[in-house]
Coordinates of C-alpha atoms (C1' of nucleotides) in Angstrom, one line a residue:
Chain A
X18 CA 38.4 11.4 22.5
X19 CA 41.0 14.0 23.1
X20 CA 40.5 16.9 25.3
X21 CA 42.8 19.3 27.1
X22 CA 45.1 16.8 28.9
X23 CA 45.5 14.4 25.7
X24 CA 46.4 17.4 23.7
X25 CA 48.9 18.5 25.8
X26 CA 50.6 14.9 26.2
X27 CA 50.6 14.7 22.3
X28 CA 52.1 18.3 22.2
X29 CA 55.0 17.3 24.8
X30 CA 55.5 14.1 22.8
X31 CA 56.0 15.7 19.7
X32 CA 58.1 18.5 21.3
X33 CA 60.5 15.9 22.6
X34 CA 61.2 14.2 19.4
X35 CA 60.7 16.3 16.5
X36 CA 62.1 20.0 17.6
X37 CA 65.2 21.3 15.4
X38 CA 64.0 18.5 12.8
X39 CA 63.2 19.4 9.6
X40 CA 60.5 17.9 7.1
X41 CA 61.3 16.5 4.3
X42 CA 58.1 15.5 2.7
X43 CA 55.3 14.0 2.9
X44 CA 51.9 12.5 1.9
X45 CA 48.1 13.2 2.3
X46 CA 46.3 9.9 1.9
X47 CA 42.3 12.0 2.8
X48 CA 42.4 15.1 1.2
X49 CA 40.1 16.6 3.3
X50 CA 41.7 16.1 6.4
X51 CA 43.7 19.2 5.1
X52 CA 41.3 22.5 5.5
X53 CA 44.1 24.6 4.2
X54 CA 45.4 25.1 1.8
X55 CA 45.0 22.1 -0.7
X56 CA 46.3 18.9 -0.2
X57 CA 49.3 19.2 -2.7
X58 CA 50.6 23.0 -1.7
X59 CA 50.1 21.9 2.0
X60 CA 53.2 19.8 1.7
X61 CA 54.7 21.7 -0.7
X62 CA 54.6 24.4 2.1
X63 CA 56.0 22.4 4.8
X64 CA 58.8 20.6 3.2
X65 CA 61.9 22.3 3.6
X66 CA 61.4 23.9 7.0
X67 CA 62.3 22.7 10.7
X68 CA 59.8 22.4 13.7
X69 CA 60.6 25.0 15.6
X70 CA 58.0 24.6 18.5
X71 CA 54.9 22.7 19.7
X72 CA 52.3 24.6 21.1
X73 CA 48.4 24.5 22.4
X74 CA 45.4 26.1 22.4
X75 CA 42.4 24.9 24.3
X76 CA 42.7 21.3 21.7
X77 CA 44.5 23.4 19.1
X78 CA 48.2 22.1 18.3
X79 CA 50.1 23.9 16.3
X80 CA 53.7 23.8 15.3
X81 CA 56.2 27.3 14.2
X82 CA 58.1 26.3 11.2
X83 CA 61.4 28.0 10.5
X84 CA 63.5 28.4 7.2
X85 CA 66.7 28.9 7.8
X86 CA 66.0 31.0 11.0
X87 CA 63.4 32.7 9.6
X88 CA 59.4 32.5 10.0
X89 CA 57.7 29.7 7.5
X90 CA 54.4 29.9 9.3
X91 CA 52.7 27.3 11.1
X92 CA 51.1 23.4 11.3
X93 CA 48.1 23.2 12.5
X94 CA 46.0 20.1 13.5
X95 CA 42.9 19.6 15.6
X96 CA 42.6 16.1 16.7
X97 CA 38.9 15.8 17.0
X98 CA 37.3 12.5 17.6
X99 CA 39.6 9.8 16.8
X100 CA 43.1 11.7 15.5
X101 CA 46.4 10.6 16.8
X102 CA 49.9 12.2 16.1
X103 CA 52.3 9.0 16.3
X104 CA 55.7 9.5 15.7
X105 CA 56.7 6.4 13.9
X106 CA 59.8 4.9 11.9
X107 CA 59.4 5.1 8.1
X108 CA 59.5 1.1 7.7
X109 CA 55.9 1.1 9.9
X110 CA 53.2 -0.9 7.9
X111 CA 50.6 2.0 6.5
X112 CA 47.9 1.8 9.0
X113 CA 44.3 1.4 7.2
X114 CA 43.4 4.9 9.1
X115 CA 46.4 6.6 8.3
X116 CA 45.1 10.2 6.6
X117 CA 48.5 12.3 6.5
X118 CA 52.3 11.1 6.0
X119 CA 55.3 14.0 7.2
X120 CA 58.4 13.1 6.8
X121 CA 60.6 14.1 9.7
X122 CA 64.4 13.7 10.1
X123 CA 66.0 10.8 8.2
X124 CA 64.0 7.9 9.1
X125 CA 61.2 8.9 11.1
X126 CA 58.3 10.4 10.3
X127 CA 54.6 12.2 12.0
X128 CA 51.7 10.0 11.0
X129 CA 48.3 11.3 11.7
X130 CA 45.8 8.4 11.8
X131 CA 42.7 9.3 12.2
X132 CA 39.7 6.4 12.1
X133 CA 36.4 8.8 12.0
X134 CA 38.2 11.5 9.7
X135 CA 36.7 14.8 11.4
X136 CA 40.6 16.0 12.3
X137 CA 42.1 18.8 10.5
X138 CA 45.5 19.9 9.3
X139 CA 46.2 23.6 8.4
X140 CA 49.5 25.1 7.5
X141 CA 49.0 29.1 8.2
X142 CA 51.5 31.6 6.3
X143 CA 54.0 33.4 7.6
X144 CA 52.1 36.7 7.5
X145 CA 49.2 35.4 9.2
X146 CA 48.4 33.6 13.1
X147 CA 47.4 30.7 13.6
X148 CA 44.0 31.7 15.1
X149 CA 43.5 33.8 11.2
X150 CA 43.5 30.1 9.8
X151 CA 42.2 27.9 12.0
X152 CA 38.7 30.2 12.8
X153 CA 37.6 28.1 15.9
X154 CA 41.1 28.8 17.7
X155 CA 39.7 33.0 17.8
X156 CA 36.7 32.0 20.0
X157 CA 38.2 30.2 22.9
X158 CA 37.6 30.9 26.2
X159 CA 40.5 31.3 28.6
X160 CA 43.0 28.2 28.8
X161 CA 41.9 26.9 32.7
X162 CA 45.4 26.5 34.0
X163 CA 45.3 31.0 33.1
X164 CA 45.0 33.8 35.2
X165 CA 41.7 35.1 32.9
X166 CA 39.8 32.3 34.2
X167 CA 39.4 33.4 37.3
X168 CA 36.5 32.6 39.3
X169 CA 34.8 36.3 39.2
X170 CA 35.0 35.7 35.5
X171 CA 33.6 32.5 35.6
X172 CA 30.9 33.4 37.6
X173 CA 30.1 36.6 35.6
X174 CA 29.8 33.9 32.7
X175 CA 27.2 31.5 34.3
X176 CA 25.2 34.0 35.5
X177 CA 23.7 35.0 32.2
X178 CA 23.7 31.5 31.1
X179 CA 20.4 30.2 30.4
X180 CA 21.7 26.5 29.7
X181 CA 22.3 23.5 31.9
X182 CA 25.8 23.4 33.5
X183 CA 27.0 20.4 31.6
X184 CA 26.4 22.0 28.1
X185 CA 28.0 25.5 29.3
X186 CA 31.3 24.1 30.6
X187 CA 31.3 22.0 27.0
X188 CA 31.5 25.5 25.9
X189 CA 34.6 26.1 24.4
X190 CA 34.0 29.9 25.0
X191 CA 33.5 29.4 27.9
X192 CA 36.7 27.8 28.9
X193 CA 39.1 26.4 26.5
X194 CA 39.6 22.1 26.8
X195 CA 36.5 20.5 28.5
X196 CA 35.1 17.8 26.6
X197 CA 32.5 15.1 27.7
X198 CA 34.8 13.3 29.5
X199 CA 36.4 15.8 32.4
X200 CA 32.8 18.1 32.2
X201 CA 31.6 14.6 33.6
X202 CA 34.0 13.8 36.1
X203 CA 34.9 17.3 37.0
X204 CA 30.7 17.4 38.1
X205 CA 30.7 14.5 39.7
X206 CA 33.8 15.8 42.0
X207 CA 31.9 19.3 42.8
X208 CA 28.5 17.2 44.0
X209 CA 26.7 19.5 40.8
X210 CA 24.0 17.6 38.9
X211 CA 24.7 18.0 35.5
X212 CA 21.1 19.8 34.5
X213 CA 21.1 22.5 36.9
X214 CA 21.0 25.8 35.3
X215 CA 24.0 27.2 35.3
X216 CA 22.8 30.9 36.4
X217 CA 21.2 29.0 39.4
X218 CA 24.6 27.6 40.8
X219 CA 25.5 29.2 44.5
X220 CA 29.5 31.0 44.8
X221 CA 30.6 28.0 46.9
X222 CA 29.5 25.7 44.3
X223 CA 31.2 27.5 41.3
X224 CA 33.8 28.0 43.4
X225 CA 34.1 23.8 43.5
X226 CA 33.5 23.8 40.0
X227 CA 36.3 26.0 39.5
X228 CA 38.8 24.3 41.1
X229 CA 37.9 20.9 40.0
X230 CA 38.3 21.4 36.5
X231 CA 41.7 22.9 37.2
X232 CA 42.3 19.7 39.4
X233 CA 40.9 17.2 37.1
X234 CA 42.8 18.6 34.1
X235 CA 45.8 18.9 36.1
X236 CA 45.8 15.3 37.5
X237 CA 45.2 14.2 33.7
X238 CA 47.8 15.8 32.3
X239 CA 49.9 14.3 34.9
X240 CA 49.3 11.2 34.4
X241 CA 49.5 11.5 30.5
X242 CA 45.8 11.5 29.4
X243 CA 43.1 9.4 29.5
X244 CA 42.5 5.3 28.3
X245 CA 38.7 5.2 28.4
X246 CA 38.9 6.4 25.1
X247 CA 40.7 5.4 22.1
X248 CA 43.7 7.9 22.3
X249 CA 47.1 7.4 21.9
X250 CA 50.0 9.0 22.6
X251 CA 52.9 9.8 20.0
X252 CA 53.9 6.4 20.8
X253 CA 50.5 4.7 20.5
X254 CA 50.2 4.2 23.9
X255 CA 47.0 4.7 26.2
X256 CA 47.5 7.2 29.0
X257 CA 46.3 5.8 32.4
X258 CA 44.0 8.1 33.7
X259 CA 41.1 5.7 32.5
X260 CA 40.7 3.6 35.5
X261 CA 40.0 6.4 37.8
X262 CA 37.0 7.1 36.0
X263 CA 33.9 8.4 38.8
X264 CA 31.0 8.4 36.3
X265 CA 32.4 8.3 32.4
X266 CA 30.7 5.5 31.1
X267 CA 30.2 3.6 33.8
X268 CA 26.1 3.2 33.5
X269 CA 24.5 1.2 35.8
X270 CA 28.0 0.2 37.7
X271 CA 28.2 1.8 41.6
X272 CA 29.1 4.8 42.6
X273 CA 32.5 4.8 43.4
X274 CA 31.6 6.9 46.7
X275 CA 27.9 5.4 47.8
X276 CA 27.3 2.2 45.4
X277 CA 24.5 3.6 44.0
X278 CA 24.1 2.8 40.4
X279 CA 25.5 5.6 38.3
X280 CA 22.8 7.4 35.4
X281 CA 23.2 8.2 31.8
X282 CA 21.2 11.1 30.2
X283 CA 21.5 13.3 27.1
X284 CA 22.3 16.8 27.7
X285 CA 23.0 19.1 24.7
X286 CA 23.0 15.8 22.7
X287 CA 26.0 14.1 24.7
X288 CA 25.7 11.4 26.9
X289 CA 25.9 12.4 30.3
X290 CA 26.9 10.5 33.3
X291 CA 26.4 11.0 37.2
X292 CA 25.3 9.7 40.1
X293 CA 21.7 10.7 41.5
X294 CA 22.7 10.5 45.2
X295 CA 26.1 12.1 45.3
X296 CA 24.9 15.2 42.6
X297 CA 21.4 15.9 43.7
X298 CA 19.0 17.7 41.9
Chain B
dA5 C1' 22.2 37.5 20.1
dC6 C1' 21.6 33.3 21.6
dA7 C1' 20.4 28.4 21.9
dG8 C1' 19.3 24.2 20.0
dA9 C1' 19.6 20.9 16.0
dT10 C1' 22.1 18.9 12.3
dG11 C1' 26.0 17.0 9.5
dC12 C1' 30.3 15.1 9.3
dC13 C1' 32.2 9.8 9.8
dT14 C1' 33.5 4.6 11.1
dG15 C1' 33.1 0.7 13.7
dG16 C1' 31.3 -1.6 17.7
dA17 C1' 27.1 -3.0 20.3
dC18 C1' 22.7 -4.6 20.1
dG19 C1' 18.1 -6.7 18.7
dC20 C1' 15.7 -9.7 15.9
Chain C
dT18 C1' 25.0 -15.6 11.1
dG19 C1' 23.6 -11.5 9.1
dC20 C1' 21.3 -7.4 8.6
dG21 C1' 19.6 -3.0 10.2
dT22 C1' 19.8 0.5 13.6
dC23 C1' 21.8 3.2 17.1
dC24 C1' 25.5 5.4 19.4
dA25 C1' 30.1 7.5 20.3
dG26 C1' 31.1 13.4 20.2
dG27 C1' 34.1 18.3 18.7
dC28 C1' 33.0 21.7 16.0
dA29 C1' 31.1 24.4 12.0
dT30 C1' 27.0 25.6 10.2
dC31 C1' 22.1 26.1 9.9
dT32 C1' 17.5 27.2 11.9
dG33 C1' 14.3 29.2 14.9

DNA sequence: ACAGATGCCTGGACGC
DNA sequence: TGCGTCCAGGCATCTG
């Protein structure tokens, strides 16, 4: 499932290949994969204009569009579970999944395939921002990698949480990026069980929480996303962070640091995974 | 105001 | 083998 790091590797994929290019039409296979406007004036509305940029908010992509040097507003997509931007030649079989068609260039084309349908396309006007349109984008916390998350702010934050730590660093207004996958590993690496209240957490260890997440996003996005999940790159390739996994769905297997068998729990409805010995209660 | 639950959705794993 | 059930989880929305 997408987070932080996979966005970014999708959003320097597509920046790569598709900047200066300009859309030429397109398809929408799901019409409600698009959650603005309708499926027909969304690519009405982007055919003509050229992708200006690729940017990223917390797992918010979005692309400027320009028309003939001028503002033609924005694309916006939000990956969710199972989406995938793959940059593909026109001639590519029609995957089963695919949900939206954009025709890029002369012969290539972004195809989002998306198995479990919760992604969402937007294109925003030119007289609005992106955040306007796409509502969630407005609450986000700080991006990690910014100088607002800082650790006085992050401990201001936790100290009037009433929830367990795992749920508030889900929190995407908390801090902009986290999903199940990282919140998991980036525990595990500050020796924090995942169901201690956050408000109860000690400076040093919020100070380890801190700068693991930065780490752990930073190594991931390095490395060019995870493969323990079904995400692809624009190329439809797994990234290779996978294998480094501490806890993610590894149940019952040994601790990577002291053998013991590693536990799964729900927390805020996600599975959560850790290990008992090296994350005390 | 805040926190927890629910719905959205497909396919793979599992038990019988 | 086949059927039913559960689970995966980001985010909007609903409920208490």
């Amino acid at each position: 499932m997408p987070e932080l790091p996979e966005v970014e590797t999708v959003r320097r994929g597509l920046a790569s290949v598709s900047v200066n290019q300009p859309i030429s039409g397109g398809e929408v296979l799901l019409t409600r994969t698009i959650a603005h406007p309708d499926a027909d004036e969304f690519i009405d509305r982007l055919t003509g204009n050229t992708i200006a940029s690729w940017q990223r908010r917390g797992k918010y992509l979005y692309a400027e569009l320009h028309r003939q040097e001028k503002s033609a507003g924005w694309l916006g997509v939000h990956l969710r579970m199972t989406g995938q931007m793959l940059w593909l030649d026109r001639q590519e079989p029609i995957h089963k999944h695919t949900r939206v068609r954009l025709l890029v260039g002369t012969t290539s084309e972004i195809r989002f395939v998306d198995q479990r349908t919760f992604g969402q396309m937007w294109w925003i006007p030119p007289d609005r921002t992106p955040s306007d349109i796409m509502t969630g984008m407005a609450k986000l916390g700080p991006e990690p990698f910014d100088r607002d998350f800082s650790i006085e702010y992050f401990t201001t934050k936790l100290s009037k949480s009433h929830r367990n730590i795992k749920t508030a660093i889900l929190d995407q207004t908390l801090v902009a990026g986290l999903g199940n996958i990282y919140a998991d590993e980036c525990l595990f690496m500050s020796r924090i069980h995942p169901n201690t209240l956050a408000s109860s957490l000690k400076p040093k260890q919020i100070k380890t929480l801190h700068q693991a997440a930065i780490e752990v996003l930073t190594t991931a996005i390095d490395r060019g996303g995870t493969s323990f999940s079904n995400y692809l790159n624009v190329e439809g390739v797994n990234g290779n962070y996978g294998g480094e996994a501490w806890v993610y769905n590894r149940a019952l297997q040994p601790c990577r640091v002291c053998d013991t068998p590693i536990s799964k729990i729900r927390l805020g409805g996600r599975g959560t995974h850790f290990c008992p010995h090296c994350q005390p209660e």
